[in-house]
Amino acid sequence: MTLQERYAASLMNTFGPPRLALVRGDGAHVWDEDGREYIDFFGGIAVNALGHGHPALVDAVTTQLRTLGHVSNFFTTPPQVELAERLLALLPLSPGDAGRVFFSNSGTEANEAALKVTRRTGRTRLVAMEGAFHGRTLGALALTAKEAYRTPFEPLPGEVVWVPYGDAGALRDAVDGTTAAVVVEPIQGEAGVVVPPEGFLAAAREITTKHGALLWFDEVQTGVGRTGDWFAHAASGVPPDLVTLAKGLGGGIPIGATIAHGESATLLQPGNHGTTFGGNPVACAAALAVLDAIEREGLLEAAVVRGRQLTEVLLAEQEVTDVEGRGLLLGAQLADETAAQVVTRAQERGFLLNNTGPGRLRFAPPLTIAEADIAALGEAWADVVTIEDTP
Ligand code: PLP
């Protein structure tokens, strides 16, 4: 039996069959069970910020595991406290605003914690965005826009309304004195990398402040350097009340973080929330190694430079009509609904790509991806993206 067949016989079919069985990785390259090599332009869905097998990450994890592997939240550890302090220092806080962090193990859990913070305001109404993806647990799913994900699990925690992403007028109409929070991805990831119009995040701040609602940025996909800034919302200069992180933070080791500012930082009190693994020292040591490497290796700048290179490569073929996004989170619009075929053809030629819709590709490679890897895609691109009509 192949690994794929064994997978089909032993795992729940929640995602459809896996595209490949991968056995090894190095930087932006991975190998399948037959020894075929691929350049990874997907990064485990925007997770592998440092690529595969980065020595600093491997060292940090193995050293911490050897030193102290898990203690539960009855105790604390140096990596947990250090990581919370580092994250708070990376977010510009207002004077006197200390901020607080809650650690969990995934993006959806980071959002569950934020959702519980919003409930502690005493209000329950939430405003989210059309096209939004916030996760699969029931609270985060309640905020996720896609009907197909939501409907089988209804009733979900209620009182959520959605407004068109980027529409400040609609947001203004939807928020009032009963709104607990507005949740926004600063760039929508699962929707295919969609950037809101200039000024939208500032409008969201103004509207939420006016009505005493919290402004929550879900940076699970966009955070930790992916867009060339530590956080995608940094470019707007808009201070949120809540920020949620996961994906790139651990560079492949599961960790989520919910960061709260101002009054929202103390809304959760003892007994209100918890998780056995959250703040685990190995995961926190991994995240510290990721943050160190981003700084030491200039990966914020690299994300911008390599993102520009990748944009040029993609736009060189007229089948690509537009490239949206920032840094190394890019969405490419195709002239035709051929994205699935492009992904298959790319894989046959040794490139892992991702499609988020019939005519949309998403790129989220490691921030460490080499110029030569992007150039290699450039050489193959015309062949990969040109899908002839089949009779
Ligand atoms: N929020 C956003 C913006 C995401 O892109 C995702 C995952 O794609 C999530 C939340 C959920 O994260 P996880 O899959 O780690 O639960």
CSV table of C-alpha atoms in Angstrom, one decimal, residues 33-389:
chain,number,residue,atom,x,y,z
A,33,GLU,CA,8.7,9.7,-1.1
A,34,ASP,CA,10.0,8.9,-4.6
A,35,GLY,CA,12.9,11.4,-4.2
A,36,ARG,CA,11.4,14.1,-6.4
A,37,GLU,CA,12.4,17.6,-5.5
A,38,TYR,CA,10.0,20.6,-5.3
A,39,ILE,CA,10.5,24.3,-4.6
A,40,ASP,CA,7.9,25.2,-2.0
A,41,PHE,CA,6.0,28.5,-2.8
A,42,PHE,CA,3.3,27.7,-0.3
A,43,GLY,CA,5.3,27.4,2.9
A,44,GLY,CA,2.8,25.1,4.6
A,45,ILE,CA,0.1,27.8,4.2
A,46,ALA,CA,2.3,30.7,5.2
A,47,VAL,CA,3.8,28.9,8.2
A,48,ASN,CA,7.4,28.0,7.3
A,49,ALA,CA,8.9,31.5,7.6
A,50,LEU,CA,12.4,30.1,7.9
A,51,GLY,CA,11.9,27.3,5.4
A,52,HIS,CA,12.5,23.7,6.3
A,53,GLY,CA,15.2,22.6,8.8
A,54,HIS,CA,16.5,26.0,9.6
A,55,PRO,CA,19.5,25.4,12.0
A,56,ALA,CA,18.5,28.1,14.5
A,57,LEU,CA,15.0,26.7,14.8
A,58,VAL,CA,16.2,23.1,15.1
A,59,ASP,CA,18.8,24.2,17.7
A,60,ALA,CA,16.3,26.2,19.8
A,61,VAL,CA,13.7,23.4,19.8
A,62,THR,CA,16.1,20.6,20.6
A,63,THR,CA,18.0,22.6,23.3
A,64,GLN,CA,14.7,23.6,25.0
A,65,LEU,CA,13.3,20.1,24.8
A,66,ARG,CA,16.4,18.8,26.4
A,67,THR,CA,16.3,21.5,29.1
A,68,LEU,CA,12.6,21.6,29.9
A,69,GLY,CA,9.9,20.3,27.6
A,70,HIS,CA,6.5,21.0,29.2
A,71,VAL,CA,5.2,22.4,32.5
A,72,SER,CA,1.5,23.3,32.1
A,73,ASN,CA,0.0,26.7,33.0
A,74,PHE,CA,0.4,26.1,36.7
A,75,PHE,CA,4.0,27.2,36.1
A,76,THR,CA,5.9,29.6,33.9
A,77,THR,CA,9.2,29.4,32.1
A,78,PRO,CA,11.8,31.8,30.8
A,79,PRO,CA,10.9,31.3,27.0
A,80,GLN,CA,7.2,32.0,27.8
A,81,VAL,CA,7.8,35.3,29.5
A,82,GLU,CA,10.5,36.4,27.1
A,83,LEU,CA,8.3,35.7,24.1
A,84,ALA,CA,5.4,37.7,25.6
A,85,GLU,CA,7.7,40.6,26.2
A,86,ARG,CA,9.2,40.4,22.7
A,87,LEU,CA,5.8,40.4,21.0
A,88,LEU,CA,4.6,43.4,23.1
A,89,ALA,CA,7.8,45.2,22.2
A,90,LEU,CA,7.2,44.6,18.5
A,91,LEU,CA,3.7,46.1,18.6
A,92,PRO,CA,3.7,49.9,19.0
A,93,LEU,CA,1.7,50.5,22.2
A,94,SER,CA,0.4,53.8,23.5
A,95,PRO,CA,2.2,55.3,26.4
A,96,GLY,CA,1.2,53.6,29.7
A,97,ASP,CA,-0.5,50.8,27.7
A,98,ALA,CA,1.2,47.6,29.0
A,99,GLY,CA,-0.6,45.0,26.8
A,100,ARG,CA,-0.9,41.3,27.7
A,101,VAL,CA,-0.5,38.1,25.7
A,102,PHE,CA,-2.3,34.8,25.9
A,103,PHE,CA,-0.6,31.8,24.2
A,104,SER,CA,-2.3,28.9,22.6
A,105,ASN,CA,-1.5,26.4,19.8
A,106,SER,CA,-3.1,27.5,16.6
A,107,GLY,CA,-4.7,30.4,14.7
A,108,THR,CA,-8.3,29.3,15.5
A,109,GLU,CA,-7.4,29.0,19.2
A,110,ALA,CA,-5.8,32.5,19.2
A,111,ASN,CA,-9.1,33.7,17.8
A,112,GLU,CA,-11.2,31.8,20.4
A,113,ALA,CA,-9.3,33.6,23.1
A,114,ALA,CA,-9.9,37.0,21.4
A,115,LEU,CA,-13.5,36.1,21.1
A,116,LYS,CA,-13.7,35.4,24.8
A,117,VAL,CA,-12.1,38.8,25.4
A,118,THR,CA,-14.8,40.5,23.4
A,119,ARG,CA,-17.5,38.7,25.4
A,120,ARG,CA,-16.1,40.1,28.6
A,121,THR,CA,-16.9,43.6,27.4
A,122,GLY,CA,-20.5,42.8,28.3
A,123,ARG,CA,-21.5,43.1,24.6
A,124,THR,CA,-22.0,40.1,22.3
A,125,ARG,CA,-22.5,41.6,18.8
A,126,LEU,CA,-19.6,41.1,16.4
A,127,VAL,CA,-18.9,42.6,13.0
A,128,ALA,CA,-16.8,40.6,10.6
A,129,MET,CA,-15.9,40.9,6.9
A,130,GLU,CA,-17.2,39.1,3.8
A,131,GLY,CA,-14.5,36.7,2.6
A,132,ALA,CA,-13.1,36.4,6.1
A,133,PHE,CA,-11.4,33.2,7.3
A,134,HIS,CA,-10.8,33.0,11.1
A,135,GLY,CA,-10.6,29.2,11.7
A,136,ARG,CA,-12.6,26.0,12.2
A,137,THR,CA,-13.4,25.8,15.9
A,138,LEU,CA,-17.0,26.8,16.6
A,139,GLY,CA,-16.3,30.3,17.8
A,140,ALA,CA,-13.8,31.2,15.1
A,141,LEU,CA,-16.1,29.5,12.6
A,142,ALA,CA,-18.9,31.8,13.7
A,143,LEU,CA,-16.8,34.7,12.4
A,144,THR,CA,-15.7,32.9,9.2
A,145,ALA,CA,-17.8,34.1,6.2
A,146,LYS,CA,-17.8,31.0,4.0
A,147,GLU,CA,-21.3,29.4,4.1
A,148,ALA,CA,-20.0,26.0,3.1
A,149,TYR,CA,-17.8,25.8,6.2
A,150,ARG,CA,-20.5,27.2,8.5
A,151,THR,CA,-23.8,25.6,7.5
A,152,PRO,CA,-23.0,22.0,8.5
A,153,PHE,CA,-22.3,23.1,12.1
A,154,GLU,CA,-25.0,25.6,12.8
A,155,PRO,CA,-26.2,26.8,15.2
A,156,LEU,CA,-22.9,28.6,15.9
A,157,PRO,CA,-22.3,31.3,18.5
A,158,GLY,CA,-24.5,34.1,17.2
A,159,GLU,CA,-24.8,37.8,16.7
A,160,VAL,CA,-22.3,38.1,13.9
A,161,VAL,CA,-22.9,40.3,10.9
A,162,TRP,CA,-20.6,40.6,7.8
A,163,VAL,CA,-19.9,43.7,5.8
A,164,PRO,CA,-18.1,43.8,2.4
A,165,TYR,CA,-14.3,43.8,3.0
A,166,GLY,CA,-12.9,47.3,2.6
A,167,ASP,CA,-16.3,49.1,2.6
A,168,ALA,CA,-16.0,51.8,5.4
A,169,GLY,CA,-19.6,53.0,4.7
A,170,ALA,CA,-21.1,49.6,5.3
A,171,LEU,CA,-18.9,49.2,8.4
A,172,ARG,CA,-20.2,52.5,9.7
A,173,ASP,CA,-23.8,51.4,9.3
A,174,ALA,CA,-23.1,48.0,10.9
A,175,VAL,CA,-21.4,49.2,14.1
A,176,ASP,CA,-23.3,50.7,17.0
A,177,GLY,CA,-23.2,50.9,20.8
A,178,THR,CA,-24.1,47.2,21.1
A,179,THR,CA,-21.1,46.0,19.1
A,180,ALA,CA,-18.4,44.2,21.1
A,181,ALA,CA,-15.8,44.1,18.4
A,182,VAL,CA,-15.0,44.4,14.7
A,183,VAL,CA,-12.7,41.7,13.4
A,184,VAL,CA,-10.6,42.3,10.3
A,185,GLU,CA,-7.7,40.6,8.5
A,186,PRO,CA,-5.4,43.5,7.5
A,187,ILE,CA,-4.9,41.6,4.2
A,188,GLN,CA,-7.4,38.7,3.6
A,189,GLY,CA,-5.4,35.5,3.1
A,190,GLU,CA,-7.8,32.6,2.4
A,191,ALA,CA,-9.8,34.9,0.2
A,192,GLY,CA,-6.9,34.9,-2.2
A,193,VAL,CA,-4.7,37.7,-0.7
A,194,VAL,CA,-7.0,40.7,-0.9
A,195,VAL,CA,-5.7,44.1,0.2
A,196,PRO,CA,-8.3,46.6,1.5
A,197,PRO,CA,-8.5,50.1,0.1
A,198,GLU,CA,-6.1,52.7,1.6
A,199,GLY,CA,-7.7,54.2,4.8
A,200,PHE,CA,-10.0,51.3,5.6
A,201,LEU,CA,-8.2,50.2,8.7
A,202,ALA,CA,-8.1,53.8,9.9
A,203,ALA,CA,-11.8,54.1,9.3
A,204,ALA,CA,-12.4,50.8,11.2
A,205,ARG,CA,-10.4,52.4,14.1
A,206,GLU,CA,-12.4,55.6,14.1
A,207,ILE,CA,-15.7,53.7,13.9
A,208,THR,CA,-14.9,51.3,16.7
A,209,THR,CA,-13.5,54.0,19.0
A,210,LYS,CA,-16.7,56.1,18.4
A,211,HIS,CA,-18.9,53.3,19.6
A,212,GLY,CA,-16.7,51.9,22.3
A,213,ALA,CA,-16.1,48.6,20.4
A,214,LEU,CA,-12.9,46.7,20.2
A,215,LEU,CA,-10.9,46.6,17.0
A,216,TRP,CA,-9.4,43.2,16.4
A,217,PHE,CA,-6.8,42.4,13.7
A,218,ASP,CA,-6.5,38.8,12.8
A,219,GLU,CA,-2.9,38.6,11.7
A,220,VAL,CA,-2.7,34.8,11.9
A,221,GLN,CA,-1.6,34.6,8.2
A,222,THR,CA,-0.2,38.1,7.7
A,223,GLY,CA,1.8,38.5,10.9
A,224,VAL,CA,5.5,37.9,11.8
A,225,GLY,CA,7.2,39.4,8.9
A,226,ARG,CA,5.2,37.8,6.1
A,227,THR,CA,4.3,41.1,4.5
A,228,GLY,CA,7.7,42.8,5.0
A,229,ASP,CA,6.6,44.3,8.3
A,230,TRP,CA,6.4,42.6,11.7
A,231,PHE,CA,2.6,43.0,11.3
A,232,ALA,CA,0.6,43.8,8.2
A,233,HIS,CA,-1.3,46.5,10.0
A,234,ALA,CA,1.9,48.4,10.9
A,235,ALA,CA,1.9,50.0,7.5
A,236,SER,CA,-1.4,51.7,8.3
A,237,GLY,CA,-0.2,53.1,11.6
A,238,VAL,CA,-3.6,52.0,13.1
A,239,PRO,CA,-3.4,50.7,16.7
A,240,PRO,CA,-5.8,47.8,17.3
A,241,ASP,CA,-7.1,46.5,20.7
A,242,LEU,CA,-6.6,42.9,19.8
A,243,VAL,CA,-4.1,41.1,17.5
A,244,THR,CA,-4.1,37.4,16.9
A,245,LEU,CA,-1.1,35.5,15.6
A,246,ALA,CA,-0.1,31.9,14.7
A,247,LYS,CA,1.2,30.3,11.5
A,248,GLY,CA,4.6,32.0,10.9
A,249,LEU,CA,5.2,32.6,14.6
A,250,GLY,CA,6.5,29.1,15.4
A,251,GLY,CA,8.0,28.6,12.0
A,252,GLY,CA,6.3,25.1,11.9
A,253,ILE,CA,6.0,24.5,15.6
A,254,PRO,CA,2.4,25.0,16.6
A,255,ILE,CA,1.8,28.2,18.6
A,256,GLY,CA,-0.9,30.9,18.7
A,257,ALA,CA,-0.9,34.2,20.4
A,258,THR,CA,-3.6,36.6,21.4
A,259,ILE,CA,-2.3,40.1,22.2
A,260,ALA,CA,-4.5,42.6,23.9
A,261,HIS,CA,-3.9,46.3,24.4
A,262,GLY,CA,-5.5,48.8,26.8
A,263,GLU,CA,-8.5,47.8,28.7
A,264,SER,CA,-9.0,44.6,26.7
A,265,ALA,CA,-5.7,43.4,28.1
A,266,THR,CA,-7.2,42.7,31.5
A,267,LEU,CA,-10.7,41.5,30.5
A,268,LEU,CA,-9.9,37.8,30.9
A,269,GLN,CA,-9.5,37.0,34.6
A,270,PRO,CA,-8.4,33.8,36.4
A,271,GLY,CA,-10.7,30.9,35.5
A,272,ASN,CA,-11.9,32.6,32.2
A,273,HIS,CA,-9.6,30.7,29.8
A,274,GLY,CA,-6.8,28.2,29.6
A,275,THR,CA,-5.1,25.5,27.6
A,276,THR,CA,-2.8,22.7,28.7
A,277,PHE,CA,-0.2,23.3,25.9
A,278,GLY,CA,-0.5,27.1,25.5
A,279,GLY,CA,2.8,28.8,26.3
A,280,ASN,CA,4.7,25.5,26.2
A,281,PRO,CA,8.4,26.4,26.5
A,282,VAL,CA,9.4,24.4,23.3
A,283,ALA,CA,6.9,26.3,21.2
A,284,CYS,CA,7.9,29.6,22.8
A,285,ALA,CA,11.6,28.9,22.2
A,286,ALA,CA,10.8,28.1,18.6
A,287,ALA,CA,9.0,31.4,18.2
A,288,LEU,CA,11.9,33.3,19.8
A,289,ALA,CA,14.3,31.6,17.4
A,290,VAL,CA,12.0,32.7,14.5
A,291,LEU,CA,11.9,36.3,15.7
A,292,ASP,CA,15.7,36.3,16.2
A,293,ALA,CA,16.3,34.9,12.7
A,294,ILE,CA,14.0,37.4,11.1
A,295,GLU,CA,16.0,40.2,12.7
A,296,ARG,CA,19.5,38.7,12.3
A,297,GLU,CA,19.0,37.7,8.6
A,298,GLY,CA,17.1,40.8,7.6
A,299,LEU,CA,14.1,38.8,6.5
A,300,LEU,CA,11.6,41.8,6.6
A,301,GLU,CA,13.7,43.4,3.9
A,302,ALA,CA,14.1,40.1,2.1
A,303,ALA,CA,10.3,39.6,2.1
A,304,VAL,CA,10.0,42.9,0.3
A,305,VAL,CA,12.8,42.3,-2.2
A,306,ARG,CA,11.9,38.7,-3.0
A,307,GLY,CA,8.2,39.7,-3.1
A,308,ARG,CA,9.0,42.2,-5.8
A,309,GLN,CA,11.0,39.7,-7.7
A,310,LEU,CA,8.2,37.1,-7.5
A,311,THR,CA,5.6,39.7,-8.6
A,312,GLU,CA,7.7,40.5,-11.7
A,313,VAL,CA,8.0,36.8,-12.5
A,314,LEU,CA,4.2,36.3,-12.2
A,315,LEU,CA,3.3,39.3,-14.3
A,316,ALA,CA,5.7,38.4,-17.1
A,317,GLU,CA,3.0,36.2,-18.6
A,318,GLN,CA,-0.2,37.8,-19.8
A,319,GLU,CA,-2.3,35.0,-18.4
A,320,VAL,CA,-1.7,36.8,-15.0
A,321,THR,CA,-3.8,39.9,-15.0
A,322,ASP,CA,-3.0,41.2,-11.6
A,323,VAL,CA,-0.8,40.5,-8.5
A,324,GLU,CA,-2.1,41.8,-5.1
A,325,GLY,CA,-0.5,41.6,-1.7
A,326,ARG,CA,2.6,42.6,0.1
A,327,GLY,CA,6.0,41.2,0.8
A,328,LEU,CA,5.8,37.4,0.4
A,329,LEU,CA,2.1,37.1,0.7
A,330,LEU,CA,0.9,37.5,-2.9
A,331,GLY,CA,-2.3,36.6,-4.8
A,332,ALA,CA,-2.2,36.3,-8.6
A,333,GLN,CA,-5.3,36.7,-10.7
A,334,LEU,CA,-5.5,34.5,-13.8
A,335,ALA,CA,-7.3,35.6,-16.9
A,336,ASP,CA,-9.1,32.2,-17.0
A,337,GLU,CA,-10.3,29.8,-14.4
A,338,THR,CA,-7.3,27.5,-14.7
A,339,ALA,CA,-5.8,27.8,-11.2
A,340,ALA,CA,-6.3,24.1,-10.3
A,341,GLN,CA,-4.6,23.0,-13.6
A,342,VAL,CA,-1.8,25.5,-13.1
A,343,VAL,CA,-1.1,24.0,-9.6
A,344,THR,CA,-1.1,20.5,-11.0
A,345,ARG,CA,1.2,21.4,-13.9
A,346,ALA,CA,3.5,23.3,-11.5
A,347,GLN,CA,3.8,20.3,-9.3
A,348,GLU,CA,4.7,18.1,-12.3
A,349,ARG,CA,7.5,20.6,-13.0
A,350,GLY,CA,8.8,20.7,-9.4
A,351,PHE,CA,7.0,23.7,-7.9
A,352,LEU,CA,4.4,23.6,-5.0
A,353,LEU,CA,1.8,26.3,-5.6
A,354,ASN,CA,-1.7,26.9,-4.1
A,355,ASN,CA,-5.0,28.0,-5.5
A,356,THR,CA,-7.6,29.8,-3.4
A,357,GLY,CA,-10.2,30.0,-6.1
A,358,PRO,CA,-10.9,29.0,-9.7
A,359,GLY,CA,-8.8,31.8,-11.1
A,360,ARG,CA,-6.7,32.7,-8.1
A,361,LEU,CA,-3.2,31.6,-6.9
A,362,ARG,CA,-1.7,32.4,-3.6
A,363,PHE,CA,2.0,32.5,-2.9
A,364,ALA,CA,3.5,32.4,0.7
A,365,PRO,CA,7.0,30.9,0.3
A,366,PRO,CA,9.6,30.9,3.2
A,367,LEU,CA,10.9,34.4,3.9
A,368,THR,CA,14.3,32.8,3.3
A,369,ILE,CA,13.5,31.8,-0.3
A,370,ALA,CA,16.5,32.3,-2.5
A,371,GLU,CA,16.6,34.6,-5.6
A,372,ALA,CA,17.6,31.5,-7.6
A,373,ASP,CA,14.4,29.6,-6.5
A,374,ILE,CA,12.2,32.4,-7.7
A,375,ALA,CA,14.2,32.7,-10.9
A,376,ALA,CA,13.7,29.0,-11.4
A,377,LEU,CA,9.9,29.5,-11.3
A,378,GLY,CA,10.4,32.4,-13.7
A,379,GLU,CA,12.0,30.1,-16.2
A,380,ALA,CA,9.2,27.6,-16.0
A,381,TRP,CA,6.4,30.1,-15.6
A,382,ALA,CA,5.3,30.5,-19.2
A,383,ASP,CA,5.0,26.7,-19.5
A,384,VAL,CA,3.3,26.3,-16.1
A,385,VAL,CA,0.7,29.1,-16.5
A,386,THR,CA,-0.3,28.6,-20.1
A,387,ILE,CA,-3.1,26.0,-20.1
A,388,GLU,CA,-4.3,25.2,-23.6
A,389,ASP,CA,-8.0,24.6,-24.1
